[in-house]
Short mmCIF file of C-alpha atoms in Angstrom, two decimals:
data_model
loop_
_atom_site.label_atom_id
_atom_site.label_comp_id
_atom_site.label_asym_id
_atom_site.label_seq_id
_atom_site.Cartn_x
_atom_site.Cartn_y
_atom_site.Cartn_z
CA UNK A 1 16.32 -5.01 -17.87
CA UNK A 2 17.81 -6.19 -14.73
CA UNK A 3 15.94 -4.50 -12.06
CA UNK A 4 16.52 -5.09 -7.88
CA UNK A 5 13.48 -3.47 -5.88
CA UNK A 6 14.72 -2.74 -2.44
CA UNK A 7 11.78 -3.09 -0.50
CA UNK A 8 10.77 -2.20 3.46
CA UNK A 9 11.45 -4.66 6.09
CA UNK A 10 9.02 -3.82 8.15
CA UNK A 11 6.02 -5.89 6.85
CA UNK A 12 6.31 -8.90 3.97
CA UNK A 13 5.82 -8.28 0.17
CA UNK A 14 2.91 -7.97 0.18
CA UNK A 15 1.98 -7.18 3.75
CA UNK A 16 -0.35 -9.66 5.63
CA UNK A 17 -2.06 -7.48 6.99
CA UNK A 18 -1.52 -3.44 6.87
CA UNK A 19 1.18 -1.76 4.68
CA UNK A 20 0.77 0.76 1.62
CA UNK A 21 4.40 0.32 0.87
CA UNK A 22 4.76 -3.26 0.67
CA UNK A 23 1.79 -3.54 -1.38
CA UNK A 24 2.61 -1.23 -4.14
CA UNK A 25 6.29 -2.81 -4.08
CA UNK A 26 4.80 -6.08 -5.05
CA UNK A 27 2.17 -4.50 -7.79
CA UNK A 28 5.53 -2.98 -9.16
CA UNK A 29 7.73 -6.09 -8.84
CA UNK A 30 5.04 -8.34 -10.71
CA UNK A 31 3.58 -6.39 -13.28
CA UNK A 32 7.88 -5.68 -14.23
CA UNK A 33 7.65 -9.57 -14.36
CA UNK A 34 4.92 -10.17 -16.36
CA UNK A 35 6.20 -7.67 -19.11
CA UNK A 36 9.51 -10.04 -19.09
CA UNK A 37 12.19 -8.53 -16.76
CA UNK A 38 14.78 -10.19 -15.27
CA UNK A 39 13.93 -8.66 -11.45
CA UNK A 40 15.10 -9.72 -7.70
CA UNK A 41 12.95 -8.23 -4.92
CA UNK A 42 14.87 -7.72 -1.69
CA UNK A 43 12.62 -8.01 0.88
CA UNK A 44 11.28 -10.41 3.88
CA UNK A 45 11.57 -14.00 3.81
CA UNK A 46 7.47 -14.48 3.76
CA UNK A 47 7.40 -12.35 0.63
CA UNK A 48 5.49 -13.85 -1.98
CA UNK A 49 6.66 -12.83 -5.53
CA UNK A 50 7.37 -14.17 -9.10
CA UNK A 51 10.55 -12.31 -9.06
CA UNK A 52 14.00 -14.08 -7.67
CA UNK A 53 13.40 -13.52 -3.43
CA UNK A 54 16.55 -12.46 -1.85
CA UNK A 55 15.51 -12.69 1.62
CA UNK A 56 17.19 -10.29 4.02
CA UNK A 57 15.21 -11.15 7.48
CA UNK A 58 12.93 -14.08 7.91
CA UNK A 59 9.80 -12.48 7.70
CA UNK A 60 8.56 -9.01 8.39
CA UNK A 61 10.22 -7.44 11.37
CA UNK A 62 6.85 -6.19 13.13
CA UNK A 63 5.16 -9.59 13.34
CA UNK A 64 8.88 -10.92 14.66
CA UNK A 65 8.45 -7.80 16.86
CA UNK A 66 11.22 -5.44 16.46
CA UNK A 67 11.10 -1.69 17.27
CA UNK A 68 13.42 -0.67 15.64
CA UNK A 69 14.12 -1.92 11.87
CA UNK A 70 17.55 0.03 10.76
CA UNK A 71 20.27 -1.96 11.76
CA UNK A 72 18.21 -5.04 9.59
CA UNK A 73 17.57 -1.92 6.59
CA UNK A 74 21.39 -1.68 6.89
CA UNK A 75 22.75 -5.11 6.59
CA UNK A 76 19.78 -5.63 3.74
CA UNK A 77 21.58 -2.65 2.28
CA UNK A 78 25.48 -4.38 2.44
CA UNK A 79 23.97 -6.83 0.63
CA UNK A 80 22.48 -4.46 -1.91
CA UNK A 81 25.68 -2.88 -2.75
CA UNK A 82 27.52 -6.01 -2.79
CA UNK A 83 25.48 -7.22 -5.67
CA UNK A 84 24.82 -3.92 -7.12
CA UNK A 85 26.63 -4.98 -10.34
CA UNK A 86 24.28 -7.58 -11.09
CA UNK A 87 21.46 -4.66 -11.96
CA UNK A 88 20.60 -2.26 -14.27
CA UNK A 89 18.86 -0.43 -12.04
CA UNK A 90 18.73 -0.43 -8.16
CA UNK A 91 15.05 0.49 -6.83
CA UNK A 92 14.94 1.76 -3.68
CA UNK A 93 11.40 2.07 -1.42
CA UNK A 94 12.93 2.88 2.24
CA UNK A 95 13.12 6.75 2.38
CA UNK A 96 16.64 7.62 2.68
CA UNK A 97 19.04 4.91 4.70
CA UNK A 98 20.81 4.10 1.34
CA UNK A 99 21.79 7.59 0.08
CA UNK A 100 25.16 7.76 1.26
CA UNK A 101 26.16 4.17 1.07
CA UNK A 102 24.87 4.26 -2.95
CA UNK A 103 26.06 7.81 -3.71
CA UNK A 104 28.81 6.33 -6.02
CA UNK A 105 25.82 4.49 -8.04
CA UNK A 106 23.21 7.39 -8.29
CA UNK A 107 23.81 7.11 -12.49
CA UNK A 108 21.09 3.65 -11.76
CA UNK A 109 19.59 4.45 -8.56
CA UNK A 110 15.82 5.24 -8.17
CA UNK A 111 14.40 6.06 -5.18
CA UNK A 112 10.54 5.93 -5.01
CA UNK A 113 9.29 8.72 -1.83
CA UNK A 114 6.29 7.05 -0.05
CA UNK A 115 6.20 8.90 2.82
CA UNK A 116 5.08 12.80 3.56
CA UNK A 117 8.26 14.95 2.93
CA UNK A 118 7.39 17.94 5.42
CA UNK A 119 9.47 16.48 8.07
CA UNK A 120 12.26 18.66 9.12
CA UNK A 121 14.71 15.99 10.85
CA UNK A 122 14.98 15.01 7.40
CA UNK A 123 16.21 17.69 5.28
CA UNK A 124 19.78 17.64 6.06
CA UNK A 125 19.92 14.41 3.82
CA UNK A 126 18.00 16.00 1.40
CA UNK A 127 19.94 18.83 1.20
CA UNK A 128 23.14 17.08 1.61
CA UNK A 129 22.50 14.07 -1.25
CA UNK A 130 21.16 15.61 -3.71
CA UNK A 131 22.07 13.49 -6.41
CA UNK A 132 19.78 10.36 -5.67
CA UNK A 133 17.07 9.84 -8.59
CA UNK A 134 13.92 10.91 -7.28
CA UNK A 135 10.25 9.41 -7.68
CA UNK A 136 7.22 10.97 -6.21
CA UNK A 137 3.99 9.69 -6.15
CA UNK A 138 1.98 12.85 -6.36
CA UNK A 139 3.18 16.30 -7.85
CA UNK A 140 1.75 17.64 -4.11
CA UNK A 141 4.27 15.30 -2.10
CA UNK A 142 7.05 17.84 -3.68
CA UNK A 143 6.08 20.82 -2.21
CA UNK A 144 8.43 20.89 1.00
CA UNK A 145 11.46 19.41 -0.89
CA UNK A 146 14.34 21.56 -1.16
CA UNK A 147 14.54 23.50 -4.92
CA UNK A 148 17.78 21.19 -5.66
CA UNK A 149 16.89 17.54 -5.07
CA UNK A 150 16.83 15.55 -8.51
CA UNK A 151 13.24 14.38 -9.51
CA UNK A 152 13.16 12.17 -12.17
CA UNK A 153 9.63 11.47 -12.38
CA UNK A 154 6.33 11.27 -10.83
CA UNK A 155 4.37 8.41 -11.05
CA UNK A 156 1.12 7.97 -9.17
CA UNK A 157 0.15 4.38 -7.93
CA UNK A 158 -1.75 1.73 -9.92
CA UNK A 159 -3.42 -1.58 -8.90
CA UNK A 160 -3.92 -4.39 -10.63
CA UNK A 161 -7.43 -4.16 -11.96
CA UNK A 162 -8.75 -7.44 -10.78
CA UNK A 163 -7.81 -6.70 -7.28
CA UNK A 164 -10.91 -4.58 -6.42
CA UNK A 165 -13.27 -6.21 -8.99
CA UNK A 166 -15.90 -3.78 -10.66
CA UNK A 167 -19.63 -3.40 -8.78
CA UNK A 168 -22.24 -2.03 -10.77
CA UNK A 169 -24.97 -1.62 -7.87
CA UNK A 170 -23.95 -0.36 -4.84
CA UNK A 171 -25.60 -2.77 -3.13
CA UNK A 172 -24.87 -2.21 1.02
CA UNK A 173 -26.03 1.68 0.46
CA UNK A 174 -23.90 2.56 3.45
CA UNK A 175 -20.45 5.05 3.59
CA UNK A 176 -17.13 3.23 4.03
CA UNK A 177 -14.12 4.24 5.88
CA UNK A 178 -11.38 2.01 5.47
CA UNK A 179 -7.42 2.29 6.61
CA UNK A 180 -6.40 3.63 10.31
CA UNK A 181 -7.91 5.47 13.28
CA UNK A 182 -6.14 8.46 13.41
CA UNK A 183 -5.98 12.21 13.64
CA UNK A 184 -4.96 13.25 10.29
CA UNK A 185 -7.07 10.39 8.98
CA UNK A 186 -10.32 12.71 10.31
CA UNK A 187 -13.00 9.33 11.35
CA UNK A 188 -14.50 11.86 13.21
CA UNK A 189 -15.56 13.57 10.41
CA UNK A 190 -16.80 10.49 8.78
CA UNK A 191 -19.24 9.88 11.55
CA UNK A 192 -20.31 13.55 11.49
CA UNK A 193 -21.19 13.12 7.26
CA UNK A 194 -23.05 9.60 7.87
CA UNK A 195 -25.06 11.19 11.14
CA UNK A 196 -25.95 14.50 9.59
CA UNK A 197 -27.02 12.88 6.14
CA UNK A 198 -28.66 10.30 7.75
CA UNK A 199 -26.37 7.29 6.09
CA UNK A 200 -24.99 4.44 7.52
CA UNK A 201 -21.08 4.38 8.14
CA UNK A 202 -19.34 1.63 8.48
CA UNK A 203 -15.29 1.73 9.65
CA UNK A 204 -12.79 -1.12 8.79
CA UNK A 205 -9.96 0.15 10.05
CA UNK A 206 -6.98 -0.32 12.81
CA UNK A 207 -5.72 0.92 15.81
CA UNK A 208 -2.29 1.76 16.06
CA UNK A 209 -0.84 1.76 19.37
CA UNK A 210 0.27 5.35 18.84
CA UNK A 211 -3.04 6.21 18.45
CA UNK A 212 -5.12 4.43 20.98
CA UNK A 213 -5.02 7.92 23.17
CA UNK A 214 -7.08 9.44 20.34
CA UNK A 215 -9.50 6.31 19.96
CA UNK A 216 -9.92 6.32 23.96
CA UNK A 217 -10.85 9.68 24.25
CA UNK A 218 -12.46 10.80 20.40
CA UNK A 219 -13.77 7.81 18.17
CA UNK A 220 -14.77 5.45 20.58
CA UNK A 221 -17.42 7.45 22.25
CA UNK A 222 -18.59 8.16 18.73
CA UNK A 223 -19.52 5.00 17.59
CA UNK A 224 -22.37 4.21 19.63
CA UNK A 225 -24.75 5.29 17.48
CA UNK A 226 -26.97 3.58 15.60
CA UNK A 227 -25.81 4.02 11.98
CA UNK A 228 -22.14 3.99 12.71
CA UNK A 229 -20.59 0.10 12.68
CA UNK A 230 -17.02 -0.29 13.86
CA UNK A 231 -15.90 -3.86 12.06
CA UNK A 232 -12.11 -3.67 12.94
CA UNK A 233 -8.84 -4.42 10.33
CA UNK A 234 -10.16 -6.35 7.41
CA UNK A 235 -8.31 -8.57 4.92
CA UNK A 236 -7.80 -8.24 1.44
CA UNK A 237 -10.38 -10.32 0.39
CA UNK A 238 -13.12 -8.45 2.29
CA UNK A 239 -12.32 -5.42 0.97
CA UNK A 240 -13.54 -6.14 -2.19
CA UNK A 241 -17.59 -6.69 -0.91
CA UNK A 242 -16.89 -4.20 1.81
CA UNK A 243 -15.85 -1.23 -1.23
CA UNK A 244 -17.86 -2.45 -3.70
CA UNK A 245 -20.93 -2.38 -2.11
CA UNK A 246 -20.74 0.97 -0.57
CA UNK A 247 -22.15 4.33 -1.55
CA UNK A 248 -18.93 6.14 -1.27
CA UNK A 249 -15.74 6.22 0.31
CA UNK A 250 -15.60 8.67 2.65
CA UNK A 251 -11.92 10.04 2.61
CA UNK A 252 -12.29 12.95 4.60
CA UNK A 253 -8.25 13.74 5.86
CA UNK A 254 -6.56 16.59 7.18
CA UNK A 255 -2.55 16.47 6.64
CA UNK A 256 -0.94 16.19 2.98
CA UNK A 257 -1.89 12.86 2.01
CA UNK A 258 0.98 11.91 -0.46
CA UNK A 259 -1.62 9.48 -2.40
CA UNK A 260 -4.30 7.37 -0.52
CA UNK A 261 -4.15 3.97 -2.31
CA UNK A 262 -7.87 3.68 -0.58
CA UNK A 263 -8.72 5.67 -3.16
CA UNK A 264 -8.14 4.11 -6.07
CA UNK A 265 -9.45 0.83 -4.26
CA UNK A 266 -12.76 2.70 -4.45
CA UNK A 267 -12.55 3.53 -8.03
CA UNK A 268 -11.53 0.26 -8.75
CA UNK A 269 -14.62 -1.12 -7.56
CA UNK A 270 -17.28 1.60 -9.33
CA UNK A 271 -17.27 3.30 -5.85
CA UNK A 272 -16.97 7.28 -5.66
CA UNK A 273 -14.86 8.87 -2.90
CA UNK A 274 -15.92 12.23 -0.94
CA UNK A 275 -13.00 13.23 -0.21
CA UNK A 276 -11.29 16.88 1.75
CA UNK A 277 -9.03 18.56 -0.80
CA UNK A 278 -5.81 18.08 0.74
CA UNK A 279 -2.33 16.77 -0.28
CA UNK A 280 -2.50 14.54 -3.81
CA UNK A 281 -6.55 14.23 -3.30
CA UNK A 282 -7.37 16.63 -6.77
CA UNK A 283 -5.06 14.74 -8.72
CA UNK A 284 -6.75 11.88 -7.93
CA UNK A 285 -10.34 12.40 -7.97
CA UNK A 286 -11.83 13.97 -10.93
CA UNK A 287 -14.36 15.79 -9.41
CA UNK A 288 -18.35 15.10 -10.74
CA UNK A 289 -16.68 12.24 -12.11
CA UNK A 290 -14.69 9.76 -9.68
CA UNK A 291 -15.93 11.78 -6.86
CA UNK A 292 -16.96 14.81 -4.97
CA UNK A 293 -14.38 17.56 -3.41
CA UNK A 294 -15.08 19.39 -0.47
CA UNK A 295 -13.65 22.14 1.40
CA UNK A 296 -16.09 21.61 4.56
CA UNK A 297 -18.22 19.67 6.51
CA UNK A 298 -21.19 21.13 4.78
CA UNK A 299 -19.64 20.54 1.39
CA UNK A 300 -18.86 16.70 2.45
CA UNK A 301 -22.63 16.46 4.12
CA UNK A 302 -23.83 17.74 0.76
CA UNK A 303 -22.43 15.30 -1.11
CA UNK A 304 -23.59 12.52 -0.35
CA UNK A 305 -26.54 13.08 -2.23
CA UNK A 306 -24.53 14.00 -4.77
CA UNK A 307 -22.68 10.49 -5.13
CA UNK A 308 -25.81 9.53 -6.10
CA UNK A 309 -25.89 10.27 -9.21
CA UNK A 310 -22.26 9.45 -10.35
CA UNK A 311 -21.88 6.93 -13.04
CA UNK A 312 -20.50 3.70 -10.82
CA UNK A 313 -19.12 2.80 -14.97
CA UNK A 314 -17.64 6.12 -14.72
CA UNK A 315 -15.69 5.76 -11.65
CA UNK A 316 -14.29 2.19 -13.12
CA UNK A 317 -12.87 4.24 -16.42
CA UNK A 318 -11.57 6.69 -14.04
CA UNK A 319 -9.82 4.73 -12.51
CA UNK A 320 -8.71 2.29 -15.57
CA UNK A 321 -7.96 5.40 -17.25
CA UNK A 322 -4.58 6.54 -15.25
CA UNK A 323 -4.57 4.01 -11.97
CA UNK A 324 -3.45 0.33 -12.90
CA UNK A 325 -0.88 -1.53 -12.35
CA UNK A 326 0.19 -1.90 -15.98
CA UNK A 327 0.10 1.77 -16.58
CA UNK A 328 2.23 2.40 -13.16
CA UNK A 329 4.73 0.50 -14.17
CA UNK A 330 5.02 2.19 -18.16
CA UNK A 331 5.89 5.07 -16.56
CA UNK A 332 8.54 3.25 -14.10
CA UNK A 333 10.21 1.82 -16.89
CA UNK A 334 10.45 5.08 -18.85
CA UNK A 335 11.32 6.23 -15.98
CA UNK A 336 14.55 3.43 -15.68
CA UNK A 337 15.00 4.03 -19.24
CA UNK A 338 15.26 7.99 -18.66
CA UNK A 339 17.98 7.21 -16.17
CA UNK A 340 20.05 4.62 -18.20
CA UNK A 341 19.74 7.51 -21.29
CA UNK A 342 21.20 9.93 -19.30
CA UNK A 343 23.91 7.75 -17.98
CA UNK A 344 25.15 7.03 -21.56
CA UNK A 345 25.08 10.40 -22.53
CA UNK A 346 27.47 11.18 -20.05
CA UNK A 347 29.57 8.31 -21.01
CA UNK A 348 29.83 9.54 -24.60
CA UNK A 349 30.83 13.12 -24.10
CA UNK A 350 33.43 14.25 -25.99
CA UNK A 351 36.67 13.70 -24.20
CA UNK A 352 38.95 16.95 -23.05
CA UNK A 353 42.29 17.71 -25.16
CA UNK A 354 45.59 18.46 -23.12
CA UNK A 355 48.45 20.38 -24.21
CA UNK A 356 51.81 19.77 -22.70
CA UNK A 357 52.97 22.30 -20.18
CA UNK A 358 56.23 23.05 -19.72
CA UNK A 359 58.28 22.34 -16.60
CA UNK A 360 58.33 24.88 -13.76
CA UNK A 361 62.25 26.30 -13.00
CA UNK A 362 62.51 23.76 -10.31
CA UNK A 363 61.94 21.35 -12.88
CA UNK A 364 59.23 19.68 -11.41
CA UNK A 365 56.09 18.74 -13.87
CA UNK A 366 52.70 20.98 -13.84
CA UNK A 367 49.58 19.22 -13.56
CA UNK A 368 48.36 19.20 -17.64
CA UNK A 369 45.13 21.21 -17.94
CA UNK A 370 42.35 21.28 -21.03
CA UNK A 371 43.47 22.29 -23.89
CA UNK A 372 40.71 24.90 -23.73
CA UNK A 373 42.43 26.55 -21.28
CA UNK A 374 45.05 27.86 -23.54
CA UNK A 375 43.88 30.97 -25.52
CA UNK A 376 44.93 29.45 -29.43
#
């Protein structure tokens, strides 16, 4: 197939640093390669892909510092549509800019939902285009979507499986939080599990400038003690040792985490995840198995004992079992397939019959209508 994947402009594919999106745009975009399509990413000009690199700005708009990125999502767009016969299929990863502009097209549109879909400044568009082929990443991230939108699939993430190698042994002992400081993200609560259980915590992780109030006044004073280890935003290659050689993951959120990629980072690398059971969390971990659910800060305390004595081999299978990169994209291309079936069904139903309708007394001509119309 010919495929375009219409990535974020924001950060490069994949992102240097930080970005969910941009990764998983480039797991897609490669492993679609390696199985032998013929696919253009549209993304940054510091992208790095195997795909054809149609570069829209010259590299990711937050390290050139822009504030605002839609005027560059709409000219990347233009150029989009003006190619849009080259394609098959037009994947889209940018929330919703492109419904209107593509609503002539939705028969090989897919639109992949990253984001959390609870916002209300958004549903006009959603209840307004309601055509636009829908992916979501977790059967959870559906919830607050209007009855009428048009989900074609959902597909949770995958990884490649090299990316967070396998560790048998657990070797730091210590709980990891990794991804940003912020409120929904709950760090606080991962300092409460390590200090009540007695475990050391360690936190790789960001801070936005939208949430420096919060570190100021709630995470910063809560990292001087002695197990807790603030490291800062770590690269891709250090989170392999830093996950691999942790206890657990501690993933304890509180909003309705679409996926958590972290996750299956964890899993990836033998390492269970206590994690809050919120948003896509239960259809990620299998609980006893990949992981331990909890409903509460005593549950979470509790179980860190209890990642004890979870299989590290298990939480590899787990995760090989329904989280790589190969089987992600499968269930993308039945997904593109699904569309392009539907799309030639259309095409070969049964054209109408029309009778010939007699002039009105003016003798002017009367639109023809359906044969069917016409009682025989």
């Amino acid at each position: 197939m010919r495929i375009a994947q219409i990535a974020p402009l924001s950060e490069a594919v994949p992102p240097k640093f930080y970005g969910g999106t941009e990764r998983v745009v480039s797991w897609i975009t490669e492993e679609l390669v390696r199985q032998g399509h013929d696919v253009t990413l549209f993304a940054s000009g510091d992208s790095e892909t195997s795909a054809k690199l149609a570069a829209c700005t010259p590299e990711g708009l937050r390290l050139l510092g822009y504030r605002d990125h839609t005027a560059s999502h709409l000219a990347m767009l233009h150029q989009v549509h003006r190619r849009a016969h080259e394609f098959d299929v037009l994947h889209f990863h940018i929330d919703l800019l492109q419904y209107p502009m593509f609503e002539d097209m939705n028969h090989k549109c897919i639109t992949t939902m990253h984001g959390r879909l609870d916002v209300p400044d958004f549903m006009p568009v959603y209840r307004t285009f309601t055509g636009m082929p829908l992916v979501s990443i977790s059967d959870n991230q559906r919830l607050p979507m209007p009855p009428n939108v048009n989900w074609l699939s959902t597909i949770h993430h995958g990884l490649p499986a090299q990316n967070c190698p396998y560790y048998p042994e657990a070797k730091g002992g210590y709980l990891a939080f990794l991804g940003r400081i912020s409120p929904e993200k709950r760090p606080d609560r991962a300092i409460e599990m390590a200090i009540r259980s007695g475990t050391p915590l360690k936190i790789a992780a960001k801070v936005d400038k939208a949430d420096q109030d919060y570190w100021n006044e709630v995470i910063e004073p809560m990292i001087h003690h002695p197990l807790v280890e603030f490291i800062g935003e770590i690269n891709e290659e250090q989170k392999k040792d830093f996950l691999g050689n942790a206890l657990a993951l501690a993933f304890p959120i509180d909003w309705p985490e679409p996926f958590g990629l972290v996750m299956i980072e964890a899993m990836s690398a033998g390492t269970p995840v206590i994690a809050f059971r919120n948003g896509s969390v239960p259809e990620v971990i299998a609980d006893g198995v990949s992981g331990v659910l909890c409903d509460s800060m005593d549950d979470a305390v509790a179980a860190v004992a209890k990642v004890k004595a979870l299989s590290r081999a298990g939480v590899r299978r787990h995760f090989e079992g329904g989280f790589t990169a190969e089987r992600m994209v499968q269930k993308y291309v039945a997904a593109y397939e699904e569309l392009l079936s539907r799309t030639a069904e259309v095409i070969r139903l049964p054209k109408a019959t029309f009778k010939t309708v007699p002039s009105d007394v003016n003798g002017s001509s009367r639109p023809a209508m359906p044969a069917a119309a016409f009682p025989a």
